[in-house]
Each structure stands twice: as structure tokens, then as C-alpha cells.
Amino acid sequence: HRRAGAITLIEAGPALAASLGPRAQAHLRRALDRAGVQVRVQAQIAEVTDRQVTLQDGARIDSAFTMGVAGARSQGWWARDLPVDGAGFVRVTPSLQVEAHPMLFAAGDCAAMMHAPRPKAGVFAVRQAPVLARNLIALQLGRAPERHDPQRHALKIVSLGGRTALAEWRGMTLHGPWLWRWKDRIDRRFIARLRGA
């Protein structure tokens, strides 16, 4: 929206925004094309300097500003002492207690909810927080912890720049300025709550 100069998105995987369905991905790609954003998929980065990004295939992309964005990643030390899933995330029970360690809890991206697997996304992590808080108190009071069953679906809204956005809900794809305004209100309300406003 406020860019000056060329923008290149580099994705290591086979598709940009792989968590979106095909229709939403296609719309996102068209929006990026219209904005003149170059997209490189299945591109591995070999080196980042203050002026350039070099890909493993030898391609060089000039860059005055480089920003890296990565998804959730497990930590190797978890597997030494804790039960982990196939991706290395800590296995938790429905009460968010670590399997076989009832005095230990895990939530958010580090936790693998074995009873209800979900993508690593803030919308799921945020809703674990109140249950986690209540269960920590319950443990101290000698009460039974409560079960956390996350919602099955999550609304995905992607800002496209130019004060327009793309949304996906249960396979349905929508786009337009009204979605950007809705996302902006949601984001501002969330930040205000974090600030205690």
C-alpha cells in the first residue's frame, strides 16, 4: 500500500499462502500480480546481506529492506524430556496438560492438541488462554481441569493493500474494501485489549 520500489515475495514451499484454498490462492495471486509484486515459490535462500538476497539456485535479488517471516517451529530440546508429535511439538491432553506430566501445561504454537489437531494459528492459540488460566487455578485449588475443544473452522482474512482484503471461510472466498474495514476493526480491538484500553 505504501511501498516505494519493487517487492519480491520468496516462498520456500510449492505455493504461496498454502493454508488458503485454491480459489483464495488464485485471487491472492491476481492481486499480487496487479500490484506488481514478484512471487518466487520453491525458492531456498542461501544468503541475506544488507543489499541482496541470494537464492540457492544462484539468483540474486537486490534488497534495500529484507524481512523474514516464518511459521511455528519446534525446539529440539522438547523431545529430550517431553512427549512430542511427529513434527516435534509438545503433545497435550484436552485440558492442555502435557501428556504424562499433569503438573505441566503447554499452549499456543508449541502445543500439539492430539484430540483436536489444528493449524498453528493465533486464532486457536488465543482461545486457549482463558482455559489455560482457569486450569492453572484449578490445579492449585485441587479441582479437576476443564476440557478445551477448539472451534473447527477459523475465518482467514488477508489484507491485499489499497484498503481491500480477501477472506476465506469454510471454502467460501470473498473480497472487497468492506472486508478490509472489518479486519481493521478486529485488529484494532485486539490490540486495544492487549494494551488494556
Coordinates of N, CA and C in Angstrom, one line a residue:
H1 N 0.8 -1.2 0.0 CA 0.0 0.0 0.0 C 0.9 1.3 0.0
R2 N 1.9 1.3 0.8 CA 2.8 2.4 0.9 C 4.2 2.2 0.3
R3 N 4.3 1.2 -0.5 CA 5.6 0.8 -1.0 C 6.3 1.8 -1.9
A4 N 7.6 1.7 -1.9 CA 8.3 2.5 -2.9 C 9.4 1.5 -3.4
G5 N 9.3 1.2 -4.7 CA 10.2 0.3 -5.3 C 9.6 -1.1 -5.4
A6 N 10.4 -2.0 -6.0 CA 9.9 -3.4 -6.3 C 9.8 -4.2 -5.0
I7 N 8.8 -5.1 -5.0 CA 8.7 -6.1 -3.9 C 8.7 -7.5 -4.5
T8 N 9.5 -8.4 -3.8 CA 9.6 -9.8 -4.2 C 9.2 -10.6 -3.0
L9 N 8.3 -11.5 -3.1 CA 7.9 -12.5 -2.1 C 8.6 -13.8 -2.4
I10 N 9.4 -14.3 -1.5 CA 10.1 -15.6 -1.7 C 9.5 -16.6 -0.8
E11 N 9.0 -17.7 -1.3 CA 8.4 -18.8 -0.6 C 9.1 -20.1 -0.8
A12 N 9.5 -20.7 0.3 CA 10.3 -22.0 0.2 C 9.4 -23.1 -0.3
G13 N 8.1 -23.1 0.0 CA 7.2 -24.2 -0.4 C 6.7 -24.0 -1.8
P14 N 5.8 -25.0 -2.2 CA 5.4 -25.0 -3.6 C 4.3 -24.0 -3.9
A15 N 3.6 -23.4 -2.8 CA 2.6 -22.4 -3.1 C 2.6 -21.3 -2.1
L16 N 2.2 -20.1 -2.5 CA 2.1 -19.0 -1.6 C 0.8 -19.2 -0.8
A17 N 0.9 -18.9 0.5 CA -0.3 -19.0 1.3 C -1.0 -20.4 1.2
A18 N -0.2 -21.4 1.5 CA -0.7 -22.8 1.3 C -1.9 -23.1 2.2
S19 N -2.1 -22.4 3.3 CA -3.3 -22.7 4.1 C -4.6 -22.2 3.5
L20 N -4.5 -21.4 2.4 CA -5.7 -21.0 1.7 C -6.1 -22.0 0.7
G21 N -7.4 -22.1 0.4 CA -7.9 -23.0 -0.7 C -7.5 -22.4 -2.0
P22 N -7.7 -23.2 -3.1 CA -7.3 -22.9 -4.4 C -7.9 -21.6 -4.9
R23 N -9.2 -21.3 -4.7 CA -9.9 -20.1 -5.1 C -9.2 -18.9 -4.5
A24 N -9.0 -18.9 -3.2 CA -8.4 -17.8 -2.4 C -7.0 -17.6 -2.9
Q25 N -6.3 -18.7 -3.1 CA -4.9 -18.5 -3.6 C -4.8 -17.9 -4.9
A26 N -5.7 -18.2 -5.8 CA -5.8 -17.6 -7.1 C -6.1 -16.2 -7.1
H27 N -7.0 -15.8 -6.2 CA -7.4 -14.4 -6.0 C -6.2 -13.6 -5.4
L28 N -5.5 -14.2 -4.5 CA -4.4 -13.5 -3.9 C -3.3 -13.3 -4.9
R29 N -3.1 -14.3 -5.7 CA -2.0 -14.2 -6.8 C -2.3 -13.1 -7.8
R30 N -3.6 -13.1 -8.2 CA -4.0 -12.0 -9.1 C -3.8 -10.6 -8.5
A31 N -4.1 -10.5 -7.2 CA -4.0 -9.2 -6.5 C -2.5 -8.8 -6.5
L32 N -1.6 -9.8 -6.2 CA -0.2 -9.5 -6.2 C 0.3 -9.2 -7.5
D33 N -0.2 -9.9 -8.6 CA 0.2 -9.5 -10.0 C -0.2 -8.1 -10.3
R34 N -1.4 -7.7 -9.9 CA -1.9 -6.3 -10.2 C -1.0 -5.3 -9.5
A35 N -0.5 -5.6 -8.3 CA 0.3 -4.7 -7.5 C 1.7 -4.7 -8.0
G36 N 2.1 -5.6 -8.9 CA 3.5 -5.7 -9.4 C 4.4 -6.4 -8.5
V37 N 3.9 -7.2 -7.6 CA 4.7 -7.9 -6.7 C 5.2 -9.2 -7.3
Q38 N 6.5 -9.4 -7.4 CA 7.0 -10.7 -7.9 C 7.0 -11.8 -6.9
V39 N 6.6 -13.0 -7.3 CA 6.5 -14.1 -6.4 C 7.4 -15.2 -6.9
R40 N 8.3 -15.7 -6.0 CA 9.1 -16.8 -6.3 C 8.8 -17.9 -5.3
V41 N 8.3 -19.1 -5.8 CA 7.9 -20.2 -5.0 C 9.0 -21.3 -5.2
Q42 N 9.1 -22.2 -4.2 CA 10.1 -23.3 -4.2 C 11.5 -22.7 -4.3
A43 N 11.7 -21.6 -3.6 CA 13.0 -20.9 -3.7 C 13.6 -20.9 -2.3
Q44 N 14.8 -21.5 -2.2 CA 15.5 -21.6 -1.0 C 16.6 -20.4 -0.9
I45 N 16.6 -19.8 0.2 CA 17.6 -18.7 0.4 C 18.9 -19.2 0.9
A46 N 19.9 -18.8 0.2 CA 21.3 -19.2 0.5 C 22.0 -18.1 1.4
E47 N 21.7 -16.8 1.1 CA 22.4 -15.8 1.9 C 21.6 -14.5 1.9
V48 N 21.6 -13.8 3.0 CA 21.0 -12.5 3.0 C 22.0 -11.5 3.5
T49 N 22.2 -10.4 2.7 CA 23.2 -9.4 3.1 C 22.4 -8.1 3.3
D50 N 23.0 -7.0 3.6 CA 22.3 -5.7 3.7 C 21.9 -5.1 2.4
R51 N 22.3 -5.7 1.3 CA 21.9 -5.2 0.0 C 21.3 -6.2 -1.0
Q52 N 21.3 -7.5 -0.6 CA 20.9 -8.5 -1.5 C 20.5 -9.8 -0.9
V53 N 19.6 -10.5 -1.5 CA 19.2 -11.9 -1.1 C 19.7 -12.8 -2.3
T54 N 20.4 -13.8 -1.9 CA 20.9 -14.8 -2.9 C 20.2 -16.1 -2.6
L55 N 19.6 -16.6 -3.7 CA 18.9 -17.9 -3.6 C 19.9 -19.0 -3.9
Q56 N 19.5 -20.2 -3.5 CA 20.4 -21.4 -3.7 C 20.6 -21.7 -5.2
D57 N 19.7 -21.3 -6.0 CA 19.9 -21.5 -7.5 C 20.8 -20.5 -8.1
G58 N 21.4 -19.6 -7.3 CA 22.3 -18.6 -7.7 C 21.7 -17.2 -8.1
A59 N 20.4 -17.2 -8.2 CA 19.7 -15.9 -8.5 C 19.9 -14.9 -7.3
R60 N 20.1 -13.6 -7.7 CA 20.4 -12.6 -6.8 C 19.3 -11.5 -6.9
I61 N 18.7 -11.1 -5.8 CA 17.7 -10.1 -5.7 C 18.1 -9.0 -4.9
D62 N 18.3 -7.8 -5.5 CA 18.7 -6.6 -4.8 C 17.6 -6.3 -3.8
S63 N 18.1 -5.8 -2.6 CA 17.1 -5.6 -1.5 C 17.7 -4.5 -0.6
A64 N 16.9 -3.4 -0.5 CA 17.2 -2.3 0.5 C 16.6 -2.7 1.8
F65 N 15.6 -3.5 1.9 CA 15.0 -3.9 3.1 C 14.5 -5.4 2.9
T66 N 15.0 -6.3 3.8 CA 14.6 -7.7 3.7 C 13.9 -8.1 5.1
M67 N 12.8 -8.7 5.0 CA 12.1 -9.1 6.1 C 11.8 -10.6 6.0
G68 N 12.1 -11.4 7.1 CA 11.9 -12.8 7.1 C 10.6 -13.1 7.9
V69 N 9.8 -14.0 7.4 CA 8.6 -14.4 8.2 C 8.5 -15.9 8.1
A70 N 8.4 -16.5 9.3 CA 8.4 -18.0 9.4 C 7.3 -18.5 10.2
G71 N 6.9 -19.7 10.0 CA 5.8 -20.3 10.8 C 6.4 -20.9 12.0
A72 N 5.5 -21.6 12.7 CA 5.9 -22.2 14.0 C 7.0 -23.3 13.7
R73 N 7.9 -23.4 14.7 CA 9.0 -24.4 14.5 C 9.2 -25.0 15.9
S74 N 9.3 -26.3 16.0 CA 9.5 -26.9 17.2 C 11.0 -26.7 17.7
Q75 N 11.2 -26.9 19.0 CA 12.5 -26.8 19.6 C 13.0 -28.2 19.9
G76 N 14.2 -28.5 19.5 CA 14.8 -29.8 19.7 C 14.8 -30.3 21.1
W77 N 15.0 -29.4 22.1 CA 15.1 -29.8 23.4 C 13.8 -30.4 24.0
W78 N 12.6 -30.0 23.4 CA 11.3 -30.5 23.9 C 11.3 -32.1 23.8
A79 N 11.9 -32.6 22.7 CA 11.8 -34.1 22.5 C 12.7 -34.8 23.5
R80 N 13.7 -34.2 24.1 CA 14.5 -34.8 25.1 C 13.8 -35.3 26.3
D81 N 12.8 -34.5 26.8 CA 12.2 -34.8 28.1 C 10.7 -34.8 28.0
L82 N 10.1 -34.4 26.9 CA 8.6 -34.3 26.8 C 8.1 -35.2 25.6
P83 N 6.8 -35.6 25.7 CA 6.3 -36.3 24.6 C 6.0 -35.3 23.5
V84 N 6.4 -35.7 22.3 CA 6.1 -34.8 21.1 C 5.5 -35.5 20.0
D85 N 4.8 -34.8 19.1 CA 4.2 -35.4 17.9 C 5.2 -35.5 16.8
G86 N 4.8 -36.0 15.7 CA 5.8 -36.2 14.6 C 6.5 -35.0 14.1
A87 N 6.0 -33.8 14.3 CA 6.6 -32.6 13.9 C 7.5 -32.0 15.1
G88 N 7.5 -32.6 16.2 CA 8.3 -32.2 17.4 C 7.6 -31.2 18.3
F89 N 6.3 -31.1 18.2 CA 5.5 -30.2 19.1 C 5.0 -31.0 20.3
V90 N 4.9 -30.3 21.5 CA 4.6 -31.0 22.7 C 3.1 -31.5 22.7
R91 N 3.0 -32.8 23.0 CA 1.7 -33.4 23.0 C 0.9 -33.0 24.3
V92 N -0.3 -32.5 24.1 CA -1.1 -32.1 25.3 C -2.5 -32.9 25.3
T93 N -3.0 -33.0 26.5 CA -4.3 -33.6 26.7 C -5.4 -32.5 26.4
P94 N -6.7 -32.9 26.4 CA -7.7 -31.9 26.2 C -7.7 -30.7 27.2
S95 N -7.1 -30.9 28.4 CA -7.0 -29.9 29.4 C -5.8 -29.0 29.2
L96 N -5.0 -29.2 28.2 CA -3.7 -28.5 27.8 C -2.6 -29.0 28.8
Q97 N -2.8 -30.1 29.5 CA -1.7 -30.6 30.3 C -0.8 -31.5 29.4
V98 N 0.5 -31.4 29.6 CA 1.4 -32.2 28.8 C 1.2 -33.7 29.2
E99 N 1.1 -34.5 28.1 CA 0.8 -35.9 28.3 C 1.8 -36.5 29.3
A100 N 1.4 -37.3 30.3 CA 2.2 -37.9 31.3 C 2.9 -37.0 32.3
H101 N 2.6 -35.7 32.2 CA 3.1 -34.6 33.1 C 2.0 -33.7 33.5
P102 N 1.1 -34.1 34.4 CA -0.1 -33.4 34.7 C 0.2 -32.0 35.4
M103 N 1.4 -31.8 35.9 CA 1.7 -30.5 36.5 C 2.3 -29.5 35.5
L104 N 2.4 -29.9 34.3 CA 3.0 -29.1 33.2 C 2.0 -28.9 32.1
F105 N 1.8 -27.6 31.7 CA 0.9 -27.2 30.7 C 1.6 -26.7 29.5
A106 N 1.0 -26.8 28.3 CA 1.6 -26.2 27.1 C 0.4 -25.7 26.3
A107 N 0.6 -24.5 25.6 CA -0.5 -23.9 24.8 C 0.2 -23.1 23.7
G108 N -0.6 -22.7 22.8 CA -0.2 -21.9 21.6 C 0.6 -22.8 20.6
D109 N 1.5 -22.2 19.9 CA 2.2 -22.9 18.9 C 3.0 -24.1 19.3
C110 N 3.5 -24.1 20.5 CA 4.4 -25.2 21.0 C 3.5 -26.5 21.2
A111 N 2.2 -26.3 21.4 CA 1.4 -27.5 21.8 C 0.8 -28.2 20.6
A112 N 0.7 -29.5 20.7 CA 0.0 -30.3 19.7 C -1.2 -30.9 20.4
M113 N -2.4 -30.4 20.1 CA -3.6 -30.9 20.7 C -4.0 -32.2 19.9
M114 N -3.6 -33.3 20.6 CA -3.8 -34.6 19.9 C -5.3 -35.0 19.7
H115 N -6.1 -34.5 20.6 CA -7.6 -34.8 20.4 C -8.3 -33.9 19.4
A116 N -7.6 -32.8 19.0 CA -8.2 -31.9 18.0 C -7.1 -31.1 17.3
P117 N -6.4 -31.8 16.4 CA -5.3 -31.1 15.7 C -5.8 -29.9 14.9
R118 N -5.1 -28.8 15.0 CA -5.4 -27.6 14.3 C -4.1 -27.0 13.8
P119 N -4.3 -26.1 12.8 CA -3.1 -25.4 12.3 C -2.5 -24.5 13.3
K120 N -1.2 -24.2 13.2 CA -0.6 -23.2 14.1 C -1.0 -21.8 13.7
A121 N -2.0 -21.3 14.4 CA -2.6 -20.0 14.0 C -3.0 -19.3 15.3
G122 N -2.8 -18.0 15.3 CA -3.1 -17.2 16.5 C -4.6 -17.4 17.0
V123 N -5.5 -17.5 16.0 CA -6.9 -17.6 16.4 C -7.2 -18.8 17.3
F124 N -6.4 -19.9 17.1 CA -6.6 -21.1 18.0 C -5.8 -20.8 19.3
A125 N -4.6 -20.3 19.3 CA -3.8 -20.1 20.5 C -4.5 -19.1 21.4
V126 N -5.0 -18.0 20.9 CA -5.7 -17.0 21.8 C -6.8 -17.6 22.6
R127 N -7.6 -18.5 22.0 CA -8.7 -19.1 22.7 C -8.3 -20.2 23.7
Q128 N -7.1 -20.6 23.7 CA -6.6 -21.5 24.7 C -6.3 -20.7 26.0
A129 N -6.0 -19.5 25.9 CA -5.5 -18.7 27.1 C -6.5 -18.7 28.2
P130 N -7.7 -18.4 28.1 CA -8.6 -18.5 29.2 C -8.8 -19.8 29.9
V131 N -8.8 -20.9 29.0 CA -8.8 -22.3 29.6 C -7.5 -22.6 30.3
L132 N -6.4 -22.2 29.8 CA -5.1 -22.4 30.5 C -5.1 -21.7 31.8
A133 N -5.6 -20.4 31.9 CA -5.6 -19.7 33.1 C -6.5 -20.4 34.2
R134 N -7.7 -20.8 33.7 CA -8.6 -21.4 34.7 C -8.0 -22.8 35.1
N135 N -7.4 -23.5 34.2 CA -6.8 -24.8 34.6 C -5.6 -24.7 35.6
L136 N -4.8 -23.6 35.4 CA -3.7 -23.4 36.4 C -4.3 -23.1 37.8
I137 N -5.4 -22.3 37.8 CA -6.0 -22.0 39.1 C -6.6 -23.3 39.7
A138 N -7.3 -24.1 38.8 CA -7.9 -25.3 39.3 C -6.9 -26.3 39.9
L139 N -5.7 -26.4 39.2 CA -4.7 -27.2 39.7 C -4.2 -26.8 41.1
Q140 N -4.1 -25.5 41.3 CA -3.7 -25.0 42.6 C -4.8 -25.3 43.7
L141 N -6.0 -25.3 43.3 CA -7.1 -25.5 44.2 C -7.6 -26.9 44.4
G142 N -6.9 -27.8 43.7 CA -7.2 -29.2 43.7 C -8.5 -29.6 43.0
R143 N -8.9 -28.8 42.1 CA -10.1 -29.1 41.3 C -9.7 -29.8 40.0
A144 N -10.7 -30.4 39.3 CA -10.5 -31.0 38.0 C -10.3 -29.9 37.0
P145 N -9.4 -30.1 36.0 CA -9.2 -29.1 35.0 C -10.4 -29.2 34.0
E146 N -10.6 -28.1 33.2 CA -11.7 -28.2 32.2 C -11.1 -28.6 30.8
R147 N -11.9 -29.1 30.0 CA -11.5 -29.5 28.7 C -11.6 -28.4 27.7
H148 N -10.6 -28.3 26.8 CA -10.6 -27.3 25.7 C -10.9 -28.0 24.4
D149 N -12.0 -27.6 23.8 CA -12.3 -28.1 22.4 C -12.3 -26.9 21.5
P150 N -11.3 -26.8 20.7 CA -11.3 -25.6 19.8 C -12.3 -25.6 18.7
Q151 N -12.6 -24.5 18.2 CA -13.6 -24.4 17.1 C -13.0 -25.2 15.9
R152 N -13.9 -25.7 15.1 CA -13.4 -26.5 13.9 C -12.9 -25.6 12.8
H153 N -13.4 -24.4 12.6 CA -13.1 -23.6 11.4 C -12.6 -22.2 11.9
A154 N -11.8 -21.6 11.2 CA -11.4 -20.2 11.5 C -11.5 -19.3 10.3
L155 N -12.0 -18.1 10.5 CA -12.0 -17.2 9.4 C -10.6 -16.7 9.1
K156 N -10.3 -16.7 7.8 CA -9.0 -16.1 7.4 C -9.2 -14.9 6.6
I157 N -8.6 -13.8 7.0 CA -8.7 -12.5 6.3 C -7.3 -12.0 6.0
V158 N -7.0 -11.7 4.7 CA -5.7 -11.3 4.3 C -5.8 -9.9 3.7
S159 N -5.1 -8.9 4.2 CA -5.1 -7.6 3.7 C -4.4 -7.6 2.3
L160 N -4.9 -7.0 1.3 CA -4.3 -7.0 0.0 C -3.7 -5.7 -0.4
G161 N -3.6 -4.7 0.6 CA -3.2 -3.4 0.2 C -4.3 -2.6 -0.4
G162 N -4.1 -1.3 -0.5 CA -5.1 -0.5 -1.1 C -6.5 -0.5 -0.4
R163 N -6.4 -0.9 0.9 CA -7.6 -1.0 1.8 C -8.7 -1.9 1.2
T164 N -8.2 -3.0 0.8 CA -9.1 -4.1 0.4 C -8.5 -5.4 1.0
A165 N -9.4 -6.4 1.1 CA -9.0 -7.6 1.7 C -9.7 -8.8 1.1
L166 N -9.1 -10.0 1.4 CA -9.6 -11.3 0.9 C -9.9 -12.1 2.2
A167 N -11.1 -12.8 2.1 CA -11.4 -13.6 3.2 C -11.8 -15.0 2.7
E168 N -11.5 -16.0 3.6 CA -11.9 -17.4 3.3 C -12.6 -18.0 4.6
W169 N -13.7 -18.6 4.4 CA -14.5 -19.2 5.5 C -15.1 -20.5 4.9
R170 N -14.6 -21.6 5.4 CA -15.2 -22.9 5.1 C -15.2 -23.1 3.5
G171 N -14.2 -22.7 2.9 CA -14.1 -22.9 1.4 C -14.7 -21.7 0.6
M172 N -15.4 -20.8 1.2 CA -16.0 -19.7 0.5 C -15.0 -18.5 0.5
T173 N -14.8 -17.9 -0.6 CA -13.9 -16.8 -0.8 C -14.6 -15.5 -1.1
L174 N -14.3 -14.5 -0.4 CA -14.9 -13.2 -0.6 C -13.8 -12.1 -0.6
H175 N -14.0 -11.0 -1.2 CA -13.0 -9.9 -1.2 C -13.7 -8.6 -1.4
G176 N -13.0 -7.6 -1.0 CA -13.5 -6.2 -1.2 C -13.1 -5.3 -0.1
P177 N -13.4 -4.0 -0.2 CA -13.0 -3.0 0.8 C -13.7 -3.2 2.1
W178 N -14.9 -3.7 2.1 CA -15.6 -3.9 3.4 C -14.9 -4.9 4.3
L179 N -14.3 -5.9 3.6 CA -13.5 -6.9 4.4 C -12.3 -6.3 5.0
W180 N -11.7 -5.3 4.4 CA -10.5 -4.6 4.9 C -11.0 -3.8 6.2
R181 N -12.1 -3.2 6.0 CA -12.6 -2.4 7.2 C -12.9 -3.3 8.4
W182 N -13.5 -4.4 8.1 CA -13.8 -5.4 9.1 C -12.6 -5.9 9.8
K183 N -11.6 -6.3 9.0 CA -10.3 -6.7 9.5 C -9.6 -5.7 10.4
D184 N -9.7 -4.4 9.9 CA -9.0 -3.3 10.6 C -9.7 -3.2 12.0
R185 N -11.0 -3.2 12.0 CA -11.7 -3.1 13.3 C -11.4 -4.3 14.3
I186 N -11.3 -5.5 13.7 CA -10.9 -6.7 14.5 C -9.5 -6.5 15.1
D187 N -8.6 -6.1 14.2 CA -7.2 -5.9 14.6 C -7.0 -4.8 15.7
R188 N -7.7 -3.7 15.5 CA -7.6 -2.6 16.4 C -8.2 -3.0 17.8
R189 N -9.3 -3.7 17.8 CA -10.0 -4.1 19.0 C -9.1 -5.0 19.8
F190 N -8.4 -6.0 19.0 CA -7.5 -6.9 19.7 C -6.3 -6.2 20.3
I191 N -5.7 -5.3 19.6 CA -4.5 -4.5 20.1 C -5.0 -3.7 21.3
A192 N -6.1 -3.1 21.2 CA -6.6 -2.3 22.4 C -6.8 -3.1 23.6
R193 N -7.3 -4.4 23.5 CA -7.4 -5.3 24.6 C -6.0 -5.6 25.2
L194 N -5.0 -5.8 24.3 CA -3.7 -6.1 24.8 C -3.1 -5.0 25.6
R195 N -3.4 -3.8 25.1 CA -2.9 -2.6 25.8 C -3.7 -2.3 27.1
G196 N -4.8 -2.9 27.3 CA -5.6 -2.7 28.5 C -6.5 -1.5 28.3
A197 N -6.7 -1.1 27.1 CA -7.5 0.1 26.9 C -9.0 -0.2 27.0

